[in-house]
Structures are given as structure tokens and as C-alpha cells.
CSV table of C-alpha atoms in Angstrom, one decimal:
chain,number,residue,atom,x,y,z
A,102,ASP,CA,165.7,119.6,-117.6
A,103,VAL,CA,166.8,116.4,-116.6
A,104,LYS,CA,167.5,113.9,-119.1
A,105,VAL,CA,167.9,110.2,-119.0
A,106,THR,CA,168.8,108.4,-121.9
A,107,GLN,CA,168.9,104.5,-122.8
A,108,SER,CA,171.2,103.3,-125.5
A,109,SER,CA,168.5,101.5,-127.3
A,110,ARG,CA,164.9,101.8,-127.9
A,111,TYR,CA,164.4,98.3,-129.2
A,112,LEU,CA,166.9,95.1,-129.2
A,113,VAL,CA,166.6,91.7,-130.2
A,114,LYS,CA,169.2,89.1,-128.9
A,115,ARG,CA,169.5,85.3,-129.0
A,116,THR,CA,169.3,83.0,-125.9
A,117,GLY,CA,172.8,82.7,-124.2
A,118,GLU,CA,173.9,86.1,-125.3
A,119,LYS,CA,175.5,88.6,-123.1
A,120,VAL,CA,173.5,91.8,-123.3
A,121,PHE,CA,174.6,95.1,-122.2
A,122,LEU,CA,172.0,98.1,-121.6
A,123,GLU,CA,173.3,101.3,-121.2
A,124,CYS,CA,171.7,104.3,-119.4
A,125,VAL,CA,173.2,108.1,-118.9
A,126,GLN,CA,171.9,110.8,-117.0
A,127,ASP,CA,173.0,114.3,-117.4
A,128,MET,CA,172.1,116.1,-114.2
A,129,ASP,CA,174.9,114.8,-111.7
A,130,HIS,CA,172.3,112.6,-109.8
A,131,GLU,CA,173.5,110.3,-107.0
A,132,ASN,CA,171.0,107.5,-107.4
A,133,MET,CA,170.3,105.5,-110.6
A,134,PHE,CA,167.8,102.5,-110.9
A,135,TRP,CA,167.1,99.8,-113.4
A,136,TYR,CA,163.5,98.3,-113.5
A,137,ARG,CA,161.8,95.8,-115.8
A,138,GLN,CA,158.1,96.6,-116.7
A,139,ASP,CA,155.8,93.5,-117.5
A,140,PRO,CA,151.9,93.7,-118.1
A,141,GLY,CA,150.0,93.1,-115.0
A,142,LEU,CA,153.2,93.3,-112.9
A,143,GLY,CA,154.0,96.8,-112.8
A,144,LEU,CA,157.5,98.2,-112.4
A,145,ARG,CA,159.9,96.0,-110.3
A,146,LEU,CA,163.3,97.0,-109.2
A,147,ILE,CA,166.1,94.8,-110.4
A,148,TYR,CA,169.1,97.1,-108.9
A,149,PHE,CA,169.9,100.3,-108.0
A,150,SER,CA,173.1,102.4,-107.2
A,151,TYR,CA,173.5,105.2,-104.9
A,152,ASP,CA,177.3,106.1,-105.8
A,153,VAL,CA,179.8,105.3,-108.0
A,154,LYS,CA,180.9,101.5,-107.7
A,155,MET,CA,178.2,100.9,-105.4
A,156,LYS,CA,175.1,98.9,-105.9
A,157,GLU,CA,172.2,97.3,-104.2
A,158,LYS,CA,169.9,94.6,-105.1
A,159,GLY,CA,166.1,95.3,-105.7
A,160,ASP,CA,163.4,92.8,-105.8
A,161,ILE,CA,164.3,90.7,-108.8
A,162,PRO,CA,168.1,90.7,-109.2
A,163,GLU,CA,168.7,87.1,-110.3
A,164,GLY,CA,170.0,86.7,-113.9
A,165,TYR,CA,171.2,90.4,-114.0
A,166,SER,CA,174.2,92.4,-112.8
A,167,VAL,CA,175.1,96.0,-113.0
A,168,SER,CA,178.1,98.5,-113.5
A,169,ARG,CA,178.7,101.9,-112.5
A,170,GLU,CA,182.3,102.8,-113.2
A,171,LYS,CA,181.1,106.7,-113.8
A,172,LYS,CA,178.4,108.6,-111.9
A,173,GLU,CA,176.7,109.5,-114.9
A,174,ARG,CA,176.4,106.1,-116.5
A,175,PHE,CA,174.7,102.7,-115.2
A,176,SER,CA,174.7,99.8,-116.9
A,177,LEU,CA,172.5,96.8,-116.9
A,178,ILE,CA,174.0,93.4,-117.7
A,179,LEU,CA,172.5,90.0,-118.7
A,180,GLU,CA,175.2,87.5,-118.5
A,181,SER,CA,173.2,85.0,-120.4
A,182,ALA,CA,170.2,86.0,-121.7
A,183,SER,CA,166.9,83.9,-121.7
A,184,THR,CA,163.6,84.2,-122.9
A,185,ASN,CA,162.1,85.1,-119.5
A,186,GLN,CA,164.0,88.3,-119.6
A,187,THR,CA,162.3,89.8,-122.7
A,188,SER,CA,160.9,92.8,-121.2
A,189,MET,CA,160.9,96.6,-121.1
A,190,TYR,CA,163.8,97.9,-118.9
A,191,LEU,CA,163.4,101.4,-117.4
A,192,CYS,CA,166.5,103.3,-116.2
A,193,ALA,CA,165.8,106.1,-113.7
A,194,SER,CA,167.8,108.6,-111.5
A,195,SER,CA,167.3,110.6,-108.7
A,196,LEU,CA,169.2,113.6,-107.0
A,197,SER,CA,170.4,112.4,-103.9
A,198,PRO,CA,170.5,109.2,-101.5
A,199,GLY,CA,167.1,108.3,-99.8
A,200,SER,CA,164.1,107.3,-101.3
A,201,THR,CA,161.8,110.5,-101.3
A,202,ASP,CA,163.3,112.4,-104.3
A,203,THR,CA,161.8,112.3,-107.7
A,204,GLN,CA,162.9,109.7,-109.7
A,205,TYR,CA,163.2,110.8,-113.7
A,206,PHE,CA,162.9,107.7,-116.2
A,207,GLY,CA,164.3,107.1,-119.6
A,208,PRO,CA,162.0,106.1,-122.5
A,209,GLY,CA,162.8,102.7,-122.0
A,210,THR,CA,164.4,99.8,-124.0
A,211,ARG,CA,162.1,96.9,-125.1
A,212,LEU,CA,164.4,93.8,-125.1
A,213,THR,CA,163.1,90.6,-127.0
A,214,VAL,CA,165.2,87.6,-126.4
A,215,LEU,CA,164.5,84.7,-128.9
B,54,GLY,CA,157.6,91.4,-98.4
B,55,GLU,CA,156.1,94.7,-98.4
B,56,ASN,CA,153.8,95.7,-101.3
B,57,VAL,CA,151.4,98.0,-102.7
B,58,GLU,CA,147.9,97.2,-104.0
B,59,GLN,CA,146.5,99.2,-106.8
B,60,HIS,CA,142.9,99.4,-108.1
B,61,PRO,CA,141.4,99.2,-110.5
B,62,SER,CA,143.7,97.9,-113.3
B,63,THR,CA,141.8,99.6,-116.0
B,64,LEU,CA,139.4,102.4,-115.7
B,65,SER,CA,137.4,104.0,-118.8
B,66,VAL,CA,135.6,107.5,-118.2
B,67,GLN,CA,133.7,110.0,-120.4
B,68,GLU,CA,135.7,113.3,-121.0
B,69,GLY,CA,134.9,115.6,-118.1
B,70,ASP,CA,134.0,112.8,-115.5
B,71,SER,CA,136.3,112.3,-112.6
B,72,ALA,CA,138.7,109.4,-112.3
B,73,VAL,CA,139.9,107.8,-108.9
B,74,ILE,CA,142.6,105.5,-108.5
B,75,LYS,CA,143.3,103.9,-105.2
B,76,CYS,CA,146.1,102.4,-103.5
B,77,THR,CA,146.7,100.4,-100.2
B,78,TYR,CA,150.5,99.8,-98.6
B,79,SER,CA,151.8,97.7,-96.0
B,80,ASP,CA,154.8,99.4,-94.6
B,81,SER,CA,153.7,101.3,-91.8
B,82,ALA,CA,157.0,103.3,-91.8
B,83,SER,CA,156.4,104.6,-95.3
B,84,ASN,CA,156.1,108.6,-95.5
B,85,TYR,CA,156.3,109.5,-99.1
B,86,PHE,CA,153.7,108.5,-101.5
B,87,PRO,CA,154.1,109.4,-105.5
B,88,TRP,CA,152.0,109.2,-108.4
B,89,TYR,CA,153.7,108.7,-112.0
B,90,LYS,CA,151.9,108.9,-115.2
B,91,GLN,CA,153.2,106.7,-118.3
B,92,GLU,CA,152.0,108.0,-121.6
B,93,LEU,CA,152.6,105.6,-124.7
B,94,GLY,CA,156.2,105.1,-125.5
B,95,LYS,CA,157.6,107.3,-122.7
B,96,GLY,CA,159.0,106.5,-119.2
B,97,PRO,CA,157.0,107.3,-116.3
B,98,GLN,CA,156.7,111.0,-115.1
B,99,LEU,CA,156.1,112.2,-111.6
B,100,ILE,CA,152.8,114.2,-111.6
B,101,ILE,CA,152.2,114.5,-107.9
B,102,ASP,CA,153.6,113.2,-104.5
B,103,ILE,CA,152.4,113.6,-100.8
B,104,ARG,CA,154.2,113.2,-97.6
B,105,SER,CA,152.9,111.6,-94.6
B,106,ASN,CA,152.5,114.8,-92.5
B,107,VAL,CA,149.6,116.1,-94.9
B,108,GLY,CA,146.4,114.3,-95.7
B,109,GLU,CA,145.7,116.2,-99.1
B,110,LYS,CA,147.6,118.1,-101.9
B,111,LYS,CA,146.3,119.5,-105.1
B,112,ASP,CA,147.6,120.7,-108.2
B,113,GLN,CA,145.1,121.9,-110.6
B,114,ARG,CA,142.9,119.0,-111.8
B,115,ILE,CA,144.6,116.3,-109.9
B,116,ALA,CA,144.6,115.8,-106.1
B,117,VAL,CA,146.2,112.9,-103.9
B,118,THR,CA,144.8,112.0,-100.3
B,119,LEU,CA,146.5,109.9,-98.0
B,120,ASN,CA,145.1,108.1,-94.9
B,121,LYS,CA,147.6,106.8,-92.8
B,122,THR,CA,145.6,105.0,-90.5
B,123,ALA,CA,143.9,103.0,-92.9
B,124,LYS,CA,147.1,102.5,-95.0
B,125,HIS,CA,145.8,103.9,-98.4
B,126,PHE,CA,146.2,106.8,-100.7
B,127,SER,CA,144.3,107.8,-104.0
B,128,LEU,CA,144.6,109.9,-106.8
B,129,HIS,CA,141.8,112.2,-108.1
B,130,ILE,CA,141.4,113.4,-111.3
B,131,THR,CA,138.8,116.1,-112.2
B,132,GLU,CA,137.2,117.1,-115.4
B,133,THR,CA,139.5,114.5,-117.3
B,134,GLN,CA,140.5,115.0,-120.7
B,135,PRO,CA,141.7,112.9,-123.6
B,136,GLU,CA,145.3,113.6,-122.9
B,137,ASP,CA,144.8,112.2,-119.2
B,138,SER,CA,144.6,108.8,-120.9
B,139,ALA,CA,147.5,106.9,-119.8
B,140,VAL,CA,149.1,104.3,-117.3
B,141,TYR,CA,149.3,105.6,-113.7
B,142,PHE,CA,151.4,104.2,-111.0
B,143,CYS,CA,151.5,104.7,-107.2
B,144,ALA,CA,154.3,104.3,-105.2
B,145,ASN,CA,155.7,104.1,-101.6
B,146,ASN,CA,159.0,104.3,-99.9
B,147,GLN,CA,160.1,101.0,-98.3
B,148,ALA,CA,162.3,100.9,-95.4
B,149,GLY,CA,163.7,104.2,-96.7
B,150,THR,CA,165.8,102.7,-99.3
B,151,ALA,CA,163.8,102.2,-102.7
B,152,LEU,CA,160.2,102.9,-104.0
B,153,ILE,CA,157.6,100.2,-104.2
B,154,PHE,CA,155.2,100.6,-107.3
B,155,GLY,CA,151.9,99.4,-107.7
B,156,LYS,CA,150.9,97.4,-110.6
B,157,GLY,CA,149.3,100.3,-112.6
B,158,THR,CA,146.1,101.5,-113.9
B,159,THR,CA,145.3,102.1,-117.5
B,160,LEU,CA,143.1,105.1,-117.7
B,161,SER,CA,141.0,105.7,-120.9
B,162,VAL,CA,139.3,108.9,-121.3
B,163,SER,CA,137.0,109.1,-124.4
B,164,SER,CA,135.6,112.4,-125.9
């Protein structure tokens, strides 16, 4: 089975802190994604990557950056956390480039910024 | 930009009843329409998908229908069970690069 793991289930940070959210997949998938999930807003794409060191902006990239140094790992970085970044963050991966492959999601990280 | 509208946002049914969730989309180039189920405390999981070359697909108690002319697709769950209670998301591919998700439907099945 495909497994997508996220480094933390719950995280509490202070405004202005630099925050790293880590995601690892174990199935040699090409594509990796970061979403945020907020009540009433569904899943919104922040960034995705289709290859090592490649990244593409999603719908809401402002205030975030990403890093993909190895194929299995995709990191989301909040350079200076703000309270409006309090949310559930979901990582996903899919096998090949293109948008018609099944996405496999991690369990999510609930981030609270105080 | 492109979007997908999902209705209803909440749905309550009695065990054994059917449930229907509908989505409309705007990108006429979309050709892939998956449905994801998110149980409490977990990430979303694909339950069924349909591609634009077919109008309906079934998998046991769940089915998806697609009307490309009207740009809408629907999830049908028959003989609902308490374990069907979850949040359901529709999605479609936008410009061949990424999925756009609906805002979700919270389905509650009471026994």
C-alpha cells in the first residue's frame, strides 16, 4: 500500500516563527502536493511538484514556499507564520505527471499559529 | 478562474436510504472526475472516478454519473450505512495540471 506520512499531527507555533511541515511518500511517486483544508472552503492547492527540485504554484501560494530535494520528500515552509495560516495541511502524492492519477493523502497536520 | 461547485454542503439520511451529491464544473477541457471520501482524522481517499469517455460507472453501492454537455457529475450511494458517514469531495482536472476540489459534503447516516 502507498503510504504518505506527515511529520506531525498537531503543531502549535507563534506568529513570526519559521515553520517546516514535512511529507514523505514511500512509493516512488513523481508528483507531490500540498493543500490546506479549511471549513467551508474545501481543499485548496498551495504548491505541487512533478520532479525533484521542480515546483509549481497552486491557487494560494502566498506566504508559503516548498522544497523538494529528494523524490520521496516534499516540505512546506511558512517563512513567517501568521494567524491566518492556522489550518489543516494535507500532503498528497501521485504516481506520474499529469492530473489524472489517483492522489494518495497523508493524515494531515493541524497547525495552530498563536 | 476555473472552479467546481458542490451541493449540498451537508446531507443527513437514514440508514438504507440513498444519497446523492452533485457537482458542476466550468472547464470544458476537463476529462477526469474523481470522488474522495474523508473519514474523521484521516486524509481523503479516492473512492471512485470517471473519465469523460463514459457516462456512468458503478462500484458496488456507489456510482458516478457524468453529463459533459451540462458540465455536471454526481455521486450516488445506495443502501447507505453508518460507515458511509464522512466528508465527500468531488474534483476535476484543470488545464491538465492539477485537480480542483469542491468544498465538500458532510454526509451523516443515522441508524
